[in-house]
Short mmCIF file of C-alpha atoms in Angstrom, two decimals:
data_model
loop_
_atom_site.label_atom_id
_atom_site.label_comp_id
_atom_site.label_asym_id
_atom_site.label_seq_id
_atom_site.Cartn_x
_atom_site.Cartn_y
_atom_site.Cartn_z
CA MET A 1 0.00 0.00 0.00
CA GLN A 2 3.01 2.29 0.09
CA GLU A 3 2.53 2.74 -3.67
CA ILE A 4 -0.91 4.22 -3.07
CA TYR A 5 0.45 6.53 -0.39
CA GLN A 6 3.22 7.77 -2.67
CA GLN A 7 0.68 8.43 -5.40
CA ALA A 8 -1.39 10.37 -2.87
CA VAL A 9 1.64 12.44 -1.85
CA GLN A 10 2.05 13.41 -5.52
CA MET A 11 -1.47 14.86 -5.31
CA GLN A 12 -0.67 17.18 -2.39
CA GLU A 13 -0.80 20.42 -4.36
CA GLU A 14 -4.07 19.46 -6.02
CA LEU A 15 -5.64 18.38 -2.75
CA VAL A 16 -4.68 21.60 -0.99
CA ALA A 17 -6.15 23.67 -3.83
CA VAL A 18 -9.45 21.76 -3.69
CA ARG A 19 -9.60 21.97 0.10
CA ARG A 20 -9.01 25.72 0.14
CA LYS A 21 -11.66 26.31 -2.48
CA ILE A 22 -14.18 24.43 -0.35
CA HIS A 23 -12.92 26.15 2.80
CA GLN A 24 -13.39 29.64 1.39
CA ASN A 25 -16.97 28.88 0.35
CA PRO A 26 -18.54 27.04 3.29
CA GLU A 27 -22.21 26.06 3.23
CA VAL A 28 -24.40 24.97 6.11
CA GLY A 29 -27.10 22.33 6.52
CA THR A 30 -28.93 20.51 3.76
CA LYS A 31 -28.43 23.02 0.94
CA LEU A 32 -24.85 22.85 -0.31
CA PRO A 33 -25.07 23.75 -4.03
CA ARG A 34 -21.56 25.12 -4.54
CA THR A 35 -19.89 22.34 -2.60
CA SER A 36 -21.83 19.54 -4.28
CA ASP A 37 -21.22 21.09 -7.73
CA LEU A 38 -17.48 21.17 -7.05
CA VAL A 39 -17.56 17.56 -5.88
CA LYS A 40 -19.43 16.44 -8.99
CA GLU A 41 -17.01 18.38 -11.21
CA LYS A 42 -13.98 16.66 -9.67
CA LEU A 43 -15.63 13.22 -9.76
CA ARG A 44 -16.32 13.59 -13.46
CA GLU A 45 -12.73 14.70 -13.98
CA TYR A 46 -11.62 11.47 -12.29
CA GLY A 47 -13.86 9.32 -14.49
CA CYS A 48 -16.73 8.78 -12.04
CA ILE A 49 -20.43 9.32 -12.68
CA PRO A 50 -21.87 11.34 -9.76
CA GLN A 51 -25.52 11.21 -8.81
CA ASP A 52 -27.55 13.48 -6.57
CA ILE A 53 -29.19 11.95 -3.52
CA ALA A 54 -31.37 13.39 -0.75
CA ASN A 55 -31.09 17.22 -0.74
CA SER A 56 -27.49 18.13 -1.61
CA SER A 57 -25.62 14.86 -1.14
CA VAL A 58 -23.66 13.18 -3.92
CA VAL A 59 -22.94 9.51 -4.51
CA ALA A 60 -20.71 7.75 -7.03
CA LYS A 61 -19.63 4.15 -7.61
CA ILE A 62 -16.28 2.71 -8.59
CA LYS A 63 -16.74 -0.87 -9.74
CA GLY A 64 -13.70 -3.10 -9.83
CA ARG A 65 -12.74 -5.41 -12.65
CA LYS A 66 -13.69 -8.37 -10.48
CA ASN A 67 -16.94 -9.15 -8.71
CA GLY A 68 -17.27 -8.94 -4.96
CA ARG A 69 -18.89 -7.04 -2.14
CA THR A 70 -19.58 -3.32 -1.68
CA ILE A 71 -18.04 -0.91 0.81
CA LEU A 72 -19.21 2.67 1.33
CA LEU A 73 -16.78 5.50 2.05
CA ARG A 74 -18.37 8.62 3.47
CA ALA A 75 -17.27 12.25 3.77
CA ASP A 76 -19.40 15.05 5.22
CA MET A 77 -19.55 18.37 3.35
CA ASP A 78 -21.39 20.86 5.57
CA ALA A 79 -19.87 23.69 7.61
CA LEU A 80 -20.77 25.47 10.85
CA ALA A 81 -22.70 28.72 11.21
CA ILE A 82 -19.87 30.60 12.91
CA GLN A 83 -17.66 33.46 11.72
CA GLU A 84 -14.12 32.27 11.07
CA ALA A 85 -11.29 34.01 12.92
CA ALA A 86 -8.43 31.66 12.02
CA GLU A 87 -5.14 33.27 11.04
CA VAL A 88 -5.01 31.89 7.50
CA ASP A 89 -5.11 33.81 4.23
CA PHE A 90 -7.81 31.55 2.77
CA LYS A 91 -10.38 31.94 5.56
CA SER A 92 -14.06 32.29 4.79
CA ASN A 93 -15.92 35.58 5.10
CA ASN A 94 -19.55 34.58 4.63
CA GLY A 95 -20.47 33.92 8.26
CA ALA A 96 -19.90 30.17 8.04
CA MET A 97 -16.77 28.11 8.70
CA HIS A 98 -15.39 24.62 8.21
CA GLY A 99 -14.50 24.42 11.90
CA CYS A 100 -14.99 20.67 12.09
CA GLY A 101 -12.80 19.73 9.14
CA HIS A 102 -15.50 18.61 6.72
CA ASP A 103 -13.67 20.40 3.92
CA MET A 104 -10.71 18.14 4.74
CA HIS A 105 -12.92 15.04 4.63
CA THR A 106 -14.50 15.96 1.30
CA THR A 107 -11.08 16.60 -0.21
CA MET A 108 -9.63 13.35 1.13
CA LEU A 109 -12.50 11.32 -0.33
CA LEU A 110 -12.08 13.04 -3.69
CA GLY A 111 -8.41 12.09 -3.53
CA ALA A 112 -9.40 8.52 -2.68
CA ALA A 113 -11.69 8.47 -5.72
CA LYS A 114 -8.78 9.38 -7.97
CA LEU A 115 -6.59 6.70 -6.38
CA LEU A 116 -9.29 4.04 -6.61
CA GLN A 117 -9.80 4.76 -10.29
CA LYS A 118 -6.09 4.13 -10.83
CA HIS A 119 -6.35 0.80 -9.01
CA ARG A 120 -9.65 -0.49 -10.38
CA ASP A 121 -7.93 -3.60 -11.73
CA GLU A 122 -7.13 -4.61 -8.16
CA LEU A 123 -10.69 -4.20 -6.87
CA HIS A 124 -12.87 -7.21 -6.04
CA GLY A 125 -16.25 -5.50 -5.88
CA THR A 126 -17.54 -1.94 -5.64
CA VAL A 127 -16.65 1.18 -3.68
CA LYS A 128 -19.53 3.56 -3.13
CA LEU A 129 -18.46 7.15 -2.47
CA LEU A 130 -20.84 9.27 -0.40
CA PHE A 131 -20.44 13.03 0.02
CA GLN A 132 -23.03 13.81 2.69
CA GLU A 133 -25.01 16.89 3.68
CA ASP A 134 -25.90 18.13 7.16
CA GLU A 135 -23.81 16.03 9.50
CA GLU A 136 -23.81 18.90 11.98
CA GLY A 137 -27.60 19.01 12.06
CA PHE A 138 -27.85 15.21 12.46
CA THR A 139 -30.24 14.88 9.49
CA GLY A 140 -27.78 14.01 6.71
CA ALA A 141 -27.09 10.34 7.39
CA LYS A 142 -30.76 9.58 8.03
CA SER A 143 -31.75 11.36 4.81
CA VAL A 144 -29.35 9.48 2.54
CA ILE A 145 -30.18 6.15 4.17
CA LYS A 146 -33.88 6.82 3.62
CA ALA A 147 -33.09 7.80 0.01
CA GLY A 148 -31.50 4.39 -0.59
CA VAL A 149 -27.77 4.98 -0.41
CA LEU A 150 -27.27 1.51 1.08
CA GLU A 151 -28.94 -0.17 -1.90
CA ASN A 152 -28.15 -0.73 -5.60
CA PRO A 153 -25.73 -2.30 -4.95
CA LYS A 154 -26.38 -3.35 -1.38
CA VAL A 155 -23.68 -1.99 0.92
CA ASP A 156 -21.93 -4.59 3.09
CA ALA A 157 -19.78 -2.26 5.23
CA ALA A 158 -19.07 1.44 5.65
CA MET A 159 -16.11 3.56 6.65
CA ALA A 160 -15.48 7.21 7.53
CA LEU A 161 -12.38 9.17 8.49
CA HIS A 162 -12.54 12.34 10.60
CA VAL A 163 -9.68 14.75 11.29
CA ASN A 164 -8.99 15.53 14.94
CA SER A 165 -7.44 18.80 16.05
CA GLY A 166 -5.12 18.40 19.04
CA THR A 167 -3.97 14.92 18.02
CA PRO A 168 -0.47 14.68 16.49
CA SER A 169 -0.46 14.85 12.71
CA ASN A 170 -0.64 11.44 11.00
CA MET A 171 -1.66 9.62 14.18
CA VAL A 172 -4.69 7.39 13.56
CA LEU A 173 -7.09 6.69 16.43
CA CYS A 174 -9.12 3.51 16.03
CA GLY A 175 -11.97 3.31 18.51
CA LEU A 176 -13.60 0.07 19.56
CA GLY A 177 -17.25 -0.43 20.46
CA HIS A 178 -19.25 2.62 21.58
CA PHE A 179 -16.81 5.18 20.23
CA MET A 180 -19.06 8.26 20.06
CA ALA A 181 -21.96 9.33 22.24
CA GLY A 182 -25.52 9.63 21.08
CA CYS A 183 -26.90 13.16 21.08
CA THR A 184 -30.38 14.63 21.27
CA LEU A 185 -30.83 18.34 20.59
CA PHE A 186 -33.92 19.69 22.33
CA ARG A 187 -35.89 22.90 22.78
CA ILE A 188 -37.95 24.01 25.79
CA GLU A 189 -40.44 26.83 25.25
CA VAL A 190 -41.52 28.45 28.49
CA ASN A 191 -44.69 30.51 28.28
CA GLY A 192 -45.83 33.05 30.84
CA VAL A 193 -47.71 36.33 30.68
CA GLY A 194 -45.80 39.44 29.71
CA CYS A 195 -46.08 42.58 31.79
CA HIS A 196 -44.28 45.74 32.91
CA GLY A 197 -41.33 45.21 35.25
CA ALA A 198 -42.85 47.63 37.74
CA MET A 199 -45.92 45.41 38.16
CA PRO A 200 -44.75 41.77 38.07
CA GLU A 201 -47.87 40.65 39.92
CA THR A 202 -49.90 41.34 36.78
CA GLY A 203 -48.01 38.78 34.72
CA VAL A 204 -46.31 35.38 34.86
CA ASP A 205 -42.52 35.68 34.72
CA SER A 206 -41.21 33.29 32.06
CA ILE A 207 -37.57 34.10 32.89
CA TYR A 208 -38.10 33.23 36.55
CA ILE A 209 -39.73 29.94 35.53
CA ALA A 210 -36.96 29.13 33.04
CA THR A 211 -34.21 29.67 35.63
CA HIS A 212 -35.89 27.21 37.97
CA ILE A 213 -36.22 24.68 35.13
CA TYR A 214 -32.54 25.14 34.31
CA GLN A 215 -31.49 24.40 37.87
CA ALA A 216 -33.90 21.49 38.25
CA LEU A 217 -32.59 19.77 35.11
CA GLN A 218 -29.13 19.41 36.66
CA GLU A 219 -30.65 16.98 39.16
CA ILE A 220 -31.28 14.40 36.43
CA VAL A 221 -27.65 13.54 35.76
CA THR A 222 -26.46 13.86 39.36
CA ARG A 223 -29.31 11.98 41.04
CA GLU A 224 -31.15 9.84 38.48
CA VAL A 225 -28.39 8.27 36.38
CA ALA A 226 -25.77 5.84 37.65
CA SER A 227 -22.25 7.28 37.77
CA GLN A 228 -21.04 4.35 35.62
CA ASP A 229 -23.48 5.39 32.85
CA PRO A 230 -21.81 8.33 31.02
CA CYS A 231 -24.11 11.20 30.08
CA VAL A 232 -23.97 14.97 29.82
CA LEU A 233 -26.87 17.44 29.88
CA THR A 234 -26.09 20.93 28.60
CA ILE A 235 -28.21 24.04 28.05
CA GLY A 236 -26.40 26.10 25.44
CA LYS A 237 -29.08 28.63 24.55
CA PHE A 238 -31.21 30.70 26.95
CA SER A 239 -33.14 33.42 25.19
CA GLY A 240 -35.89 35.70 26.37
CA GLY A 241 -36.81 39.35 26.57
CA LEU A 242 -35.94 42.48 24.61
CA LYS A 243 -36.21 45.32 27.16
CA PRO A 244 -34.79 45.66 30.68
CA ASN A 245 -38.12 46.81 32.09
CA ILE A 246 -40.43 44.31 30.37
CA ILE A 247 -41.07 40.77 31.62
CA PRO A 248 -41.32 38.68 28.43
CA GLU A 249 -44.11 36.30 27.60
CA LYS A 250 -41.75 33.58 26.34
CA VAL A 251 -38.30 32.15 27.01
CA VAL A 252 -36.62 29.59 24.74
CA MET A 253 -33.99 27.18 26.07
CA GLU A 254 -32.06 24.81 23.81
CA GLY A 255 -29.58 22.13 24.76
CA THR A 256 -28.19 18.67 24.22
CA ILE A 257 -28.21 15.31 25.93
CA ARG A 258 -25.18 13.12 25.26
CA TYR A 259 -25.19 9.47 26.24
CA LYS A 260 -23.47 6.16 25.55
CA ASN A 261 -26.64 4.17 26.25
CA LYS A 262 -29.61 5.00 24.01
CA GLU A 263 -32.11 3.96 26.70
CA THR A 264 -30.48 6.42 29.10
CA GLY A 265 -30.83 9.20 26.55
CA ASP A 266 -34.50 8.40 26.01
CA ARG A 267 -35.14 8.36 29.75
CA ILE A 268 -33.40 11.70 30.29
CA TYR A 269 -35.42 13.27 27.46
CA THR A 270 -38.65 12.07 29.07
CA ARG A 271 -37.61 13.46 32.45
CA ILE A 272 -36.71 16.85 30.93
CA GLY A 273 -40.27 17.15 29.67
CA GLU A 274 -41.78 16.09 32.99
CA ILE A 275 -39.62 18.46 35.03
CA ALA A 276 -40.09 21.43 32.69
CA GLN A 277 -43.87 21.07 32.69
CA SER A 278 -44.13 20.51 36.45
CA VAL A 279 -41.89 23.44 37.37
CA ALA A 280 -43.68 25.76 34.94
CA ARG A 281 -47.09 24.85 36.32
CA ALA A 282 -45.86 25.38 39.87
CA PHE A 283 -45.20 29.00 38.94
CA ARG A 284 -48.41 29.47 36.91
CA GLY A 285 -46.81 29.03 33.48
CA GLU A 286 -46.49 26.35 30.82
CA ALA A 287 -43.55 24.61 29.17
CA GLN A 288 -43.29 22.44 26.07
CA LEU A 289 -40.38 20.17 25.15
CA SER A 290 -39.56 19.28 21.53
CA GLU A 291 -36.73 17.44 19.79
CA ILE A 292 -34.70 19.42 17.26
CA ALA A 293 -32.61 16.52 15.96
CA SER A 294 -30.76 13.45 17.20
CA ALA A 295 -28.06 10.94 16.42
CA PRO A 296 -27.71 7.58 18.17
CA PRO A 297 -24.49 6.37 19.82
CA LEU A 298 -21.86 5.40 17.25
CA VAL A 299 -20.96 1.73 17.61
CA ASN A 300 -17.87 0.64 15.68
CA ASN A 301 -17.59 -2.97 14.59
CA ASP A 302 -14.58 -4.21 16.56
CA ASP A 303 -13.49 -6.80 13.99
CA MET A 304 -13.66 -4.27 11.18
CA VAL A 305 -11.79 -1.61 13.17
CA ARG A 306 -9.00 -4.03 14.04
CA GLU A 307 -8.79 -5.11 10.41
CA MET A 308 -8.67 -1.53 9.11
CA SER A 309 -6.03 -0.62 11.68
CA GLU A 310 -3.77 -3.31 10.23
CA TYR A 311 -4.22 -1.88 6.74
CA VAL A 312 -3.36 1.59 8.04
CA LYS A 313 -0.14 0.20 9.54
CA GLN A 314 0.96 -0.66 6.00
CA ILE A 315 1.06 3.08 5.29
CA VAL A 316 2.15 4.79 8.52
CA ASP A 317 4.45 3.88 11.40
CA PRO A 318 2.57 1.19 13.38
CA GLN A 319 3.26 3.14 16.57
CA MET A 320 1.13 5.94 15.15
CA VAL A 321 -1.92 3.65 14.93
CA VAL A 322 -3.66 3.55 18.30
CA LEU A 323 -6.54 1.29 19.35
CA LEU A 324 -8.86 3.03 21.81
CA HIS A 325 -11.08 1.04 24.15
CA GLU A 326 -13.01 4.11 25.30
CA GLY A 327 -14.46 6.91 23.24
CA GLY A 328 -15.51 10.43 24.13
CA MET A 329 -18.82 12.25 24.50
CA GLY A 330 -18.72 13.91 21.09
CA SER A 331 -21.36 12.85 18.58
CA GLU A 332 -21.44 12.04 14.88
CA ASP A 333 -24.39 11.26 12.62
CA PHE A 334 -22.42 8.55 10.79
CA ALA A 335 -23.68 6.59 13.81
CA SER A 336 -26.92 5.93 11.94
CA PHE A 337 -25.00 3.70 9.53
CA SER A 338 -23.74 1.55 12.41
CA TYR A 339 -27.27 0.20 12.97
CA GLN A 340 -27.52 -0.86 9.31
CA VAL A 341 -24.09 -2.29 8.41
CA PRO A 342 -20.73 -2.88 10.13
CA ILE A 343 -18.80 0.39 10.27
CA SER A 344 -15.28 1.61 10.95
CA TYR A 345 -15.03 5.24 12.03
CA LEU A 346 -11.42 6.39 12.49
CA LEU A 347 -9.84 9.66 13.59
CA LEU A 348 -6.83 11.18 11.83
CA GLY A 349 -4.63 13.57 13.82
CA ALA A 350 -4.45 17.00 12.21
CA GLY A 351 -1.94 18.80 14.39
CA THR A 352 -0.99 20.06 17.85
CA ASP A 353 0.29 23.44 19.00
CA LYS A 354 3.71 21.88 19.51
CA GLU A 355 3.89 21.32 15.76
CA ASN A 356 2.59 24.77 14.89
CA PRO A 357 1.13 27.45 17.21
CA LEU A 358 -1.86 27.70 14.86
CA PHE A 359 -2.76 24.02 15.31
CA GLY A 360 -4.48 22.32 18.20
CA LYS A 361 -7.45 24.57 18.85
CA PRO A 362 -10.66 22.74 19.83
CA MET A 363 -12.97 21.46 17.13
CA HIS A 364 -15.75 23.96 16.33
CA ASN A 365 -13.55 26.82 17.56
CA GLU A 366 -13.57 29.91 15.35
CA CYS A 367 -9.75 29.84 15.29
CA VAL A 368 -9.17 26.14 14.60
CA VAL A 369 -6.60 25.36 11.88
CA PHE A 370 -5.99 21.87 10.48
CA ASN A 371 -2.69 20.63 9.09
CA GLU A 372 -3.18 20.26 5.32
CA ASP A 373 -0.17 17.94 5.14
CA VAL A 374 -2.41 15.08 6.33
CA LEU A 375 -4.64 15.28 3.24
CA PRO A 376 -2.67 12.74 1.15
CA LEU A 377 -2.54 10.31 4.07
CA GLY A 378 -6.30 10.57 4.51
CA SER A 379 -6.88 9.82 0.83
CA ALA A 380 -4.46 6.89 0.95
CA ILE A 381 -6.08 5.42 4.07
CA LEU A 382 -9.56 5.52 2.56
CA ALA A 383 -8.45 4.03 -0.76
CA SER A 384 -6.18 1.32 0.64
CA CYS A 385 -8.67 0.25 3.33
CA ALA A 386 -11.39 -0.09 0.69
CA ILE A 387 -9.17 -2.11 -1.64
CA ASN A 388 -7.90 -4.41 1.10
CA TRP A 389 -11.31 -4.95 2.69
CA LEU A 390 -12.96 -5.81 -0.62
CA ASN A 391 -10.17 -8.15 -1.64
CA ASN A 392 -10.18 -9.97 1.69
CA HIS A 393 -13.96 -10.42 1.82
CA HIS A 394 -14.95 -11.04 -1.80
CA ASN A 395 -15.65 -14.74 -1.22
CA GLU A 396 -18.06 -14.18 1.67
#
């Protein structure tokens, strides 16, 4: 597989140019016209036939010269709705930012497409390339699955590679089992009766109610969930009122539940609704809970992860390939695939501040900068893992 890696290294300049073009024109959510058009343009250039799927997603197939199984490689394309402040001369200026590295992922999968086309004669089976919308909003994976991305041909396994800021460049983290937490985004609308601040007795104070709900929700994790059952409840948005002397009619709270056990997440969500409604009624108001979006826990297939880690060791120093027995509380909508087919979701280190003072900022930070030197390695990992997996499983 060193040959594939060397071919990828020769593509460095091209990959950087593609990545920067995507980076400077970030798009958010389910509507990604410029990004998907660029992806389709490059796929056609590499000899692939791209097809639209769901809202703005793109899929293409590379069929080998020999029959076999089908593996799906996925890259997410959407950005975050934050203003970039990174110290790079190619930063975006449209109020959105690739602060999670999806521009890196899209570029690496395009590079993998070019490599796979060069090595079609070695392929036993089919590689399906998926460039996916709205990972950040947790609707993308569900949308493409519903649209049939796992059919025609039927997908037997799936793989994704995600860059990780703060991890040394070229280090590959291979998580076993429950590698990423499930996440439910929720909204609580608290309704009272608006009035003048000088006469609070004439209204129902929605802010007062919301603060009591906020405090009461902290009891769920500390007193209702076992300490051995990881979960995190966060309120990240608390919005209400426009004037300092007016008690508003409504307050909106939004937050997330993160959990390793789906049943725990469901139970916490139910309790949020019960507590919000009970507290609101105690203070003469009302509260309604609704789900914004959700992604289940990501469960890697241990056998597949171990197998892919061995393929990666053919490209990088084996000491740079690390098996992890515990994951974190971050979430990823690729998780939806793990309940349909065996998956392998790996992390690729994209730099620390010891390598470069610009590197190592947290993911989703407005100043995060990823090391573009890892782009060829990412393309090589995706291509070589697909080739090896298909060739080792074509008789099954």
